[in-house]
Coordinates of C-alpha atoms and ligand atoms in Angstrom, one line a residue:
M1106 CA -18.3 -21.2 -19.0
S1107 CA -21.7 -20.2 -17.0
K1108 CA -25.0 -19.9 -18.2
G1109 CA -24.7 -16.4 -17.3
I1110 CA -24.3 -13.0 -18.8
H1111 CA -22.1 -11.9 -21.8
V1112 CA -20.0 -9.3 -21.6
A1113 CA -18.8 -7.0 -24.8
I1114 CA -15.6 -4.9 -24.2
V1115 CA -14.9 -2.0 -26.7
G1116 CA -11.2 -1.6 -26.6
G1117 CA -8.4 -4.0 -26.9
G1118 CA -5.7 -2.0 -24.9
I1119 CA -4.0 -3.4 -21.6
G1120 CA -7.0 -2.6 -19.6
G1121 CA -9.5 -4.3 -22.0
L1122 CA -7.7 -7.3 -22.6
A1123 CA -7.1 -7.5 -18.7
A1124 CA -10.8 -7.1 -18.1
A1125 CA -11.6 -10.0 -21.1
V1126 CA -9.1 -12.1 -18.8
A1127 CA -10.4 -11.7 -15.3
L1128 CA -14.0 -12.0 -16.7
R1129 CA -13.1 -15.6 -18.5
H1130 CA -11.5 -16.6 -15.6
R1131 CA -14.6 -16.2 -13.6
G1132 CA -16.6 -18.0 -16.3
I1133 CA -18.1 -15.2 -17.8
S1134 CA -18.4 -15.1 -21.3
V1135 CA -16.5 -12.0 -23.0
A1136 CA -16.2 -10.6 -26.6
V1137 CA -13.6 -7.7 -27.3
Y1138 CA -14.2 -5.2 -30.0
E1139 CA -10.8 -3.5 -31.3
Q1140 CA -10.6 -0.9 -34.0
S1141 CA -7.3 -1.5 -35.1
G1142 CA -6.5 -4.2 -37.8
V1143 CA -4.3 -5.9 -35.2
L1144 CA -3.7 -5.5 -31.5
R1145 CA -0.5 -3.5 -30.8
E1146 CA 1.5 -1.3 -28.4
V1147 CA 4.4 0.9 -29.1
G1148 CA 8.2 0.4 -28.1
A1149 CA 8.0 1.5 -24.9
G1150 CA 7.9 0.4 -21.2
I1151 CA 5.7 0.1 -18.6
F1152 CA 5.4 -1.0 -14.9
V1153 CA 3.6 -4.0 -13.8
Y1154 CA 3.4 -3.2 -9.7
P1155 CA 2.3 -6.0 -7.3
N1156 CA -1.4 -4.6 -6.6
S1157 CA -1.9 -5.7 -10.3
L1158 CA 0.8 -8.5 -10.4
R1159 CA -1.0 -10.4 -7.6
Q1160 CA -4.4 -10.6 -9.5
L1161 CA -2.7 -11.4 -13.0
E1162 CA -0.7 -14.3 -11.1
R1163 CA -4.1 -15.5 -9.8
M1164 CA -5.7 -15.3 -13.6
G1165 CA -2.8 -17.9 -14.5
L1166 CA -0.5 -15.4 -16.1
G1167 CA 2.3 -15.4 -13.5
D1168 CA 4.5 -17.9 -15.8
A1169 CA 4.1 -15.4 -19.2
L1170 CA 5.0 -12.0 -17.3
A1171 CA 7.8 -14.1 -15.6
R1172 CA 9.4 -15.1 -18.8
V1173 CA 9.1 -11.5 -20.6
G1174 CA 9.1 -9.1 -17.5
A1175 CA 12.4 -7.7 -15.7
K1176 CA 12.4 -8.0 -12.4
V1177 CA 12.9 -4.5 -10.5
G1178 CA 14.6 -4.2 -7.1
A1179 CA 18.3 -3.4 -6.5
G1180 CA 19.5 -0.1 -6.7
S1181 CA 16.4 1.5 -7.5
E1182 CA 16.7 5.3 -6.2
Y1183 CA 16.0 8.9 -6.3
Y1184 CA 18.2 11.6 -7.3
R1185 CA 18.8 15.1 -7.6
M1186 CA 19.5 16.0 -11.0
D1187 CA 23.2 16.2 -10.3
G1188 CA 22.8 12.6 -9.3
T1189 CA 22.8 13.2 -5.1
V1190 CA 20.8 10.3 -4.0
V1191 CA 17.6 11.6 -2.4
G1192 CA 16.1 8.4 -1.4
K1193 CA 15.0 4.7 -2.2
I1194 CA 12.1 3.8 -4.5
L1195 CA 9.8 0.8 -2.8
T1196 CA 10.1 -2.2 -4.9
T1197 CA 8.1 -4.5 -2.8
D1198 CA 4.9 -4.8 -0.8
S1199 CA 4.7 -4.6 3.2
S1200 CA 5.0 -8.8 3.0
G1201 CA 8.4 -7.9 1.2
W1202 CA 7.1 -9.3 -1.9
S1203 CA 8.9 -7.9 -5.1
G1204 CA 6.1 -8.2 -7.5
M1205 CA 7.3 -5.7 -10.0
Y1206 CA 8.3 -6.0 -13.4
G1207 CA 9.4 -3.3 -16.0
M1208 CA 7.7 -4.7 -19.0
H1209 CA 7.8 -3.7 -23.0
R1210 CA 4.1 -2.9 -23.6
A1211 CA 4.0 -5.0 -26.6
D1212 CA 5.0 -8.0 -24.1
I1213 CA 2.2 -7.5 -22.0
L1214 CA -0.5 -7.1 -24.1
K1215 CA 0.6 -10.2 -25.8
A1216 CA 0.7 -12.3 -22.9
L1217 CA -3.1 -11.1 -22.2
A1218 CA -4.0 -11.9 -25.5
D1219 CA -2.5 -14.9 -25.6
A1220 CA -4.7 -16.0 -22.4
L1221 CA -7.8 -15.6 -24.6
P1222 CA -9.3 -17.9 -27.2
P1223 CA -8.7 -15.9 -30.5
S1224 CA -12.1 -16.3 -31.4
S1225 CA -13.0 -13.7 -28.6
I1226 CA -11.1 -11.1 -30.0
H1227 CA -12.7 -9.1 -33.0
T1228 CA -9.9 -6.6 -34.5
G1229 CA -10.7 -4.4 -37.2
H1230 CA -14.4 -3.3 -35.2
R1231 CA -14.1 0.5 -34.5
C1232 CA -17.6 0.9 -32.1
V1233 CA -19.5 3.9 -33.5
D1234 CA -22.8 3.3 -31.7
F1235 CA -24.5 2.1 -28.3
S1236 CA -28.0 1.5 -27.2
Q1237 CA -29.8 -0.4 -24.6
D1238 CA -32.8 -1.0 -23.0
E1239 CA -34.4 -3.9 -20.4
H1240 CA -33.7 -6.7 -22.4
G1241 CA -29.7 -6.2 -23.2
A1242 CA -27.2 -3.8 -24.7
R1243 CA -26.4 -3.3 -28.6
L1244 CA -23.3 -1.9 -30.6
V1245 CA -23.0 -1.0 -33.7
F1246 CA -19.4 -0.9 -35.7
E1247 CA -18.5 0.9 -38.6
N1248 CA -18.0 -2.2 -40.5
G1249 CA -21.6 -2.7 -40.1
H1250 CA -21.4 -5.7 -37.6
V1251 CA -23.6 -5.2 -34.7
A1252 CA -23.3 -7.2 -31.3
N1253 CA -25.5 -7.9 -28.6
A1254 CA -24.3 -8.3 -25.2
D1255 CA -25.8 -8.2 -21.6
V1256 CA -23.2 -5.8 -20.4
V1257 CA -20.6 -3.3 -22.3
I1258 CA -17.6 -2.4 -21.0
A1259 CA -16.1 1.0 -22.7
A1260 CA -12.2 0.3 -22.4
D1261 CA -11.8 2.7 -25.4
G1262 CA -9.2 4.9 -23.8
I1263 CA -8.9 8.7 -23.0
N1264 CA -11.0 9.4 -26.2
S1265 CA -13.7 7.1 -25.4
V1266 CA -16.6 7.5 -27.7
L1267 CA -18.4 5.7 -25.5
Q1268 CA -18.3 8.0 -22.4
K1269 CA -20.7 10.5 -23.6
H1270 CA -23.3 7.7 -23.0
V1271 CA -22.6 7.7 -19.4
V1272 CA -21.9 11.1 -18.2
E1273 CA -21.5 14.5 -19.9
P1274 CA -17.8 14.4 -21.6
S1275 CA -15.0 16.0 -19.7
A1276 CA -12.5 17.0 -22.1
P1277 CA -9.0 16.0 -21.3
E1278 CA -6.7 18.7 -20.2
Y1279 CA -3.1 19.1 -21.3
A1280 CA -0.5 19.1 -18.7
G1281 CA 1.8 21.1 -20.1
F1282 CA 4.5 18.2 -20.4
R1283 CA 6.2 16.1 -23.2
A1284 CA 7.5 12.7 -22.5
Y1285 CA 10.0 11.2 -24.6
R1286 CA 10.4 7.8 -24.6
G1287 CA 12.3 5.2 -26.3
L1288 CA 14.4 1.8 -25.9
I1289 CA 18.1 1.3 -25.6
S1290 CA 19.9 -2.3 -25.8
A1291 CA 21.2 -3.3 -22.6
D1292 CA 24.5 -4.4 -24.3
K1293 CA 25.3 -0.8 -25.2
L1294 CA 24.8 0.1 -21.4
P1295 CA 26.9 -2.4 -19.7
E1296 CA 27.6 -0.3 -16.6
W1297 CA 24.1 0.3 -16.2
R1298 CA 22.2 -1.5 -13.2
R1299 CA 20.3 -3.9 -14.3
E1300 CA 17.4 -4.1 -11.9
A1301 CA 17.0 -0.8 -10.9
H1302 CA 14.3 1.9 -11.2
Q1303 CA 15.9 5.5 -11.4
V1304 CA 14.6 8.6 -11.5
W1305 CA 16.5 12.0 -11.8
M1306 CA 14.5 15.1 -10.6
G1307 CA 15.6 18.7 -11.8
D1308 CA 14.2 21.7 -12.4
G1309 CA 10.9 21.8 -13.9
K1310 CA 11.7 18.1 -15.7
H1311 CA 12.7 14.5 -14.4
F1312 CA 14.0 11.5 -16.3
M1313 CA 13.7 8.0 -15.3
V1314 CA 14.9 4.6 -16.4
F1315 CA 14.1 1.1 -15.8
P1316 CA 14.5 -2.4 -17.4
V1317 CA 12.2 -4.3 -19.4
R1318 CA 11.8 -7.9 -21.4
G1319 CA 14.3 -9.7 -18.9
G1320 CA 16.8 -7.0 -18.9
E1321 CA 17.6 -6.9 -22.5
L1322 CA 16.3 -3.5 -23.0
V1323 CA 16.5 -0.5 -21.0
N1324 CA 13.6 1.6 -21.0
Y1325 CA 14.0 5.7 -20.5
V1326 CA 11.3 8.6 -20.2
G1327 CA 12.4 12.3 -20.3
F1328 CA 9.6 14.6 -19.2
V1329 CA 9.7 17.9 -20.4
P1330 CA 7.8 21.3 -20.1
T1331 CA 6.5 22.7 -23.6
T1332 CA 4.7 25.9 -24.5
S1333 CA 2.8 24.2 -27.1
E1334 CA 0.3 21.1 -26.8
T1335 CA 1.8 18.0 -28.0
A1336 CA 0.0 15.4 -29.7
E1337 CA -1.0 12.5 -27.7
S1338 CA 0.4 10.0 -30.1
W1339 CA 3.0 6.9 -29.4
S1340 CA 3.6 7.4 -33.6
A1341 CA 5.1 10.7 -33.2
I1342 CA 8.8 10.7 -33.9
G1343 CA 10.5 12.8 -31.1
D1344 CA 13.8 14.8 -31.6
R1345 CA 16.4 13.3 -29.8
D1346 CA 18.7 16.2 -30.0
E1347 CA 16.3 18.6 -28.4
L1348 CA 15.7 15.2 -26.0
A1349 CA 19.5 15.4 -25.4
A1350 CA 19.5 19.3 -25.0
S1351 CA 16.8 19.2 -22.6
F1352 CA 19.3 17.1 -20.1
T1353 CA 22.3 19.2 -20.7
G1354 CA 24.5 19.1 -17.4
W1355 CA 22.6 16.8 -15.8
D1356 CA 24.0 13.6 -14.0
P1357 CA 26.6 12.1 -16.6
R1358 CA 24.8 8.6 -16.3
V1359 CA 21.6 10.4 -17.9
T1360 CA 23.8 12.7 -20.4
G1361 CA 25.6 9.2 -21.2
L1362 CA 22.7 7.4 -21.9
L1363 CA 21.0 10.0 -24.1
D1364 CA 24.2 10.0 -26.3
K1365 CA 23.2 6.4 -27.1
V1366 CA 19.7 7.5 -27.9
E1367 CA 19.3 7.1 -31.8
T1368 CA 15.5 7.4 -32.2
C1369 CA 12.7 8.1 -29.3
F1370 CA 9.1 8.8 -29.7
W1371 CA 7.1 11.5 -27.6
W1372 CA 3.6 11.6 -26.0
G1373 CA 1.8 14.9 -24.7
L1374 CA 0.5 14.3 -21.1
Y1375 CA -3.1 14.7 -20.4
D1376 CA -5.1 14.2 -17.5
R1377 CA -9.1 14.6 -16.4
K1378 CA -10.6 15.8 -13.3
P1379 CA -12.6 12.5 -11.8
L1380 CA -15.6 12.0 -13.9
G1381 CA -19.0 12.3 -11.3
Q1382 CA -20.3 8.9 -12.9
W1383 CA -18.9 5.8 -14.4
V1384 CA -21.8 3.5 -15.3
N1385 CA -25.0 4.0 -17.0
G1386 CA -27.5 0.9 -16.8
R1387 CA -25.9 -2.0 -18.7
L1388 CA -22.6 -0.1 -19.7
A1389 CA -19.5 0.7 -17.8
L1390 CA -16.2 2.6 -18.2
L1391 CA -12.8 1.3 -17.3
G1392 CA -9.5 2.2 -17.5
D1393 CA -8.4 5.6 -19.3
A1394 CA -12.1 5.9 -20.7
A1395 CA -12.8 6.3 -16.5
H1396 CA -10.0 7.5 -15.2
P1397 CA -6.9 8.8 -17.2
M1398 CA -4.0 10.1 -15.0
L1399 CA -0.5 11.5 -15.1
P1400 CA 2.1 8.7 -15.3
H1401 CA 3.8 10.2 -12.0
L1402 CA 3.5 6.9 -10.2
G1403 CA 3.1 4.5 -13.1
Q1404 CA -0.2 3.3 -12.2
G1405 CA -2.8 3.9 -15.3
A1406 CA -2.5 0.6 -16.9
N1407 CA -2.1 -1.3 -13.0
Q1408 CA -5.6 0.8 -12.1
A1409 CA -7.2 -0.5 -15.2
I1410 CA -6.3 -4.0 -14.3
E1411 CA -7.8 -3.4 -10.9
D1412 CA -11.1 -2.3 -12.5
G1413 CA -11.2 -5.5 -14.6
T1414 CA -10.7 -7.7 -11.7
A1415 CA -13.3 -6.1 -9.5
L1416 CA -15.9 -6.1 -12.9
A1417 CA -15.3 -9.9 -12.9
V1418 CA -16.0 -10.3 -9.2
L1419 CA -19.4 -8.5 -9.3
L1420 CA -20.5 -9.6 -12.3
Q1421 CA -19.9 -13.4 -11.4
T1422 CA -23.2 -12.8 -9.1
C1423 CA -25.4 -12.1 -11.9
A1424 CA -24.8 -15.9 -12.9
E1425 CA -26.9 -16.1 -9.7
G1426 CA -29.7 -13.7 -11.1
R1427 CA -28.5 -10.6 -9.4
S1428 CA -29.2 -7.7 -11.9
V1429 CA -25.9 -6.3 -14.0
E1430 CA -27.5 -2.8 -12.9
D1431 CA -26.5 -3.6 -9.3
A1432 CA -23.3 -5.2 -9.8
L1433 CA -22.3 -2.0 -12.2
R1434 CA -23.2 0.3 -9.5
R1435 CA -21.2 -1.6 -7.0
Y1436 CA -18.4 -1.6 -9.6
E1437 CA -18.4 2.6 -9.7
A1438 CA -18.8 2.7 -5.5
L1439 CA -15.8 0.6 -5.2
R1440 CA -13.3 1.8 -7.9
R1441 CA -13.9 5.7 -8.2
P1442 CA -12.9 6.8 -4.8
R1443 CA -9.7 4.7 -4.9
T1444 CA -8.7 5.7 -8.7
S1445 CA -9.5 9.7 -7.8
M1446 CA -6.8 9.6 -5.1
V1447 CA -4.3 7.8 -7.5
Q1448 CA -5.4 10.2 -10.0
A1449 CA -4.5 13.3 -7.1
E1450 CA -1.5 11.4 -5.8
A1451 CA 0.2 11.2 -9.1
R1452 CA -0.4 14.7 -9.8
K1453 CA 1.4 15.8 -6.4
N1454 CA 4.1 13.2 -7.4
G1455 CA 4.6 14.8 -10.4
M1456 CA 5.0 18.3 -8.9
R1457 CA 7.6 16.5 -6.6
Y1458 CA 9.5 15.1 -9.5
D1459 CA 9.3 18.5 -11.3
S1460 CA 11.1 19.9 -8.3
K1461 CA 8.1 22.5 -7.9
Y1462 CA 8.9 23.5 -4.3
A1463 CA 10.6 26.7 -3.0
D1464 CA 12.6 24.2 -0.5
L1465 CA 14.2 21.6 -2.1
G1466 CA 14.5 20.1 1.5
Q1467 CA 10.7 19.6 2.1
R1468 CA 10.7 18.3 -1.6
D1469 CA 13.2 15.5 -0.8
R1470 CA 11.7 14.7 2.8
E1471 CA 8.8 14.0 1.1
I1472 CA 10.4 11.7 -1.5
A1473 CA 12.0 9.7 1.2
N1474 CA 9.1 9.4 3.1
S1475 CA 7.4 8.1 -0.4
A1476 CA 7.1 4.2 0.9
T1477 CA 4.0 5.0 3.0
L1478 CA 2.2 6.1 -0.5
R1479 CA 3.9 3.0 -2.5
K1480 CA 2.9 1.0 0.0
S1481 CA -0.7 1.6 0.1
L1482 CA -0.6 1.2 -3.8
Y1483 CA 1.1 -1.9 -4.0
D1484 CA -0.5 -3.6 -1.0
H1485 CA -4.1 -3.1 -2.0
D1486 CA -6.1 -6.2 -2.7
I1487 CA -8.6 -5.4 -5.3
E1488 CA -10.4 -9.1 -5.2
K1489 CA -10.3 -9.5 -1.7
E1490 CA -11.9 -5.9 -1.5
A1491 CA -14.5 -6.9 -3.8
L1492 CA -15.5 -10.1 -2.3
E1493 CA -15.5 -8.3 1.0
S1494 CA -17.7 -5.9 -0.4
L1495 CA -20.3 -8.7 -1.4
S1496 CA -20.1 -10.7 1.9
L1497 CA -20.9 -7.3 3.7
D1498 CA -24.1 -7.4 2.1
G1499 CA -24.9 -11.1 2.1
V1500 CA -24.4 -12.1 -1.4
S1501 CA -22.3 -14.8 -2.4
A1502 CA -19.7 -14.9 -5.2
Ligands
FAD621 P1 -6.1 2.3 -24.1 O1 -4.3 1.9 -23.9 O2 -5.6 3.8 -24.8 O3 -6.6 1.5 -25.0 C1 -7.8 1.6 -25.8 C2 -8.0 0.9 -26.9 O4 -9.5 1.0 -27.4 C3 -7.1 1.3 -28.1 O5 -6.8 0.0 -28.6 C4 -8.1 1.8 -29.0 O6 -7.4 1.6 -30.4 C5 -9.2 1.2 -28.8 N1 -10.5 2.4 -29.1 C6 -10.7 3.2 -29.1 N2 -11.8 3.7 -29.5 C7 -12.1 2.8 -30.4 C8 -13.2 2.5 -30.8 N3 -14.3 3.3 -31.1 N4 -14.2 1.1 -31.0 C9 -12.9 0.3 -30.9 N5 -11.7 0.4 -30.2 C10 -11.5 1.6 -29.9 N6 0.3 2.9 -16.7 C11 1.1 2.0 -15.6 O7 0.1 1.3 -15.1 N7 2.5 1.9 -15.3 C12 3.3 2.6 -16.1 O8 4.8 2.4 -15.9 C13 2.7 3.4 -17.1 N8 3.8 4.6 -17.6 C14 2.9 5.2 -18.4 C15 4.1 6.3 -19.4 C16 3.4 7.5 -20.0 C17 4.0 8.4 -20.5 C18 2.1 7.3 -20.3 C19 1.4 8.4 -21.0 C20 1.1 6.8 -19.7 C21 1.8 5.6 -18.8 N9 0.7 4.9 -18.2 C22 1.3 3.8 -17.4 C23 -0.8 4.8 -18.2 C24 -0.9 3.5 -19.3 O9 -0.3 3.8 -20.4 C25 -2.6 4.0 -19.5 O10 -3.1 4.0 -18.2 C26 -3.3 2.4 -19.9 O11 -2.3 2.2 -21.2 C27 -4.8 2.6 -20.4 O12 -5.3 1.4 -21.1 P2 -6.8 1.4 -21.4 O13 -6.6 0.0 -22.1 O14 -7.6 1.7 -20.5 O15 -6.6 2.3 -22.8

């Protein structure tokens, strides 16, 4: 461990834990403070794409993720709602590497937590206040605990309490959609393509399926428009009959899967315009606290992992005496343009998936050409980019 700085991370979700692993990997001392009594994630799937998997593998998580991930590749396709094939979904980066897993959210969270010393994770710590001066930063928790650090990372999600210490808070905007999500045992779907990410696109709705947990479970998500705002809560139990009714008459593969659904969760979709600032002195926003995005490119957590990787590279320079304020400013300059681009592209992709086109042929052509966008996401190497930004300025990392 370097004699350098100590970093406090508020929020023990995928973003906060990935940042902690990235920082420790570079010899930086970290403590994570999570409000819940236990680290937890809901029973739903998430994609880990090449852009973040290459970073997690470098941090030493390759084997742990391979044990619980489900390889995604063969048979990945986009369809119209009736099952007509529109195009293939790219599942490799430009080098041909199929670095893509469907994962149970709890599995990736556990893999990240297992890579950290238990003593560095403080559950039951709800952060309620932040202050800073030229000597350091101070966090106050609801349980009365106070923590001091050189840097604070706010990884406290879309409703971040620390955001107001950086920028005038911008309210999350309801996107008018509800995502119904759940998992089905793969045994109940013997005819299902084991490695496939499949997306059906209909009028104002879409449905997707991909494998998780080594292919033992099939994850499904149905995106349905609503007139009333849906709470952004994983614990909300969705109505499986309403879900099935929303996709009546679609490809029999979709309706057949929905016949097997017993329970599901729902989740309101929220977006936010890019924030004007991510950093104030010793405090930096990360993940959904900085850039919540619609899930139509599956990049929210992947971008959070990129954020943590960049921070680790840049903060490592503080061990050689560089100021933390300077490292954090550099972090914002590196990350904000990319995540703003991904936020905008996720919104556009949602329009494609929901067939918001006068000419569906035009939509189908864009979908068929989406490999170009996916390549630009998958090929990105944030560690390399952060190191290059330092060497351009003659800073050694
Ligand atoms: P969160 O996961 O929200 O974690 C924040 C943590 O901070 C929580 O544990 C919370 O308890 C804690 N916290 C909050 N306030 C405090 C406080 N005051 N003190 C202490 N702790 C606090 N992303 C992908 O990359 N791939 C996908 O396939 C994908 N699919 C998605 C599908 C849907 C339907 C949705 C809605 C999202 C999807 N996402 C996906 C996005 C992804 O889920 C989020 O971007 C990601 O989980 C954000 O992680 P985070 O750590 O920044 O925030």
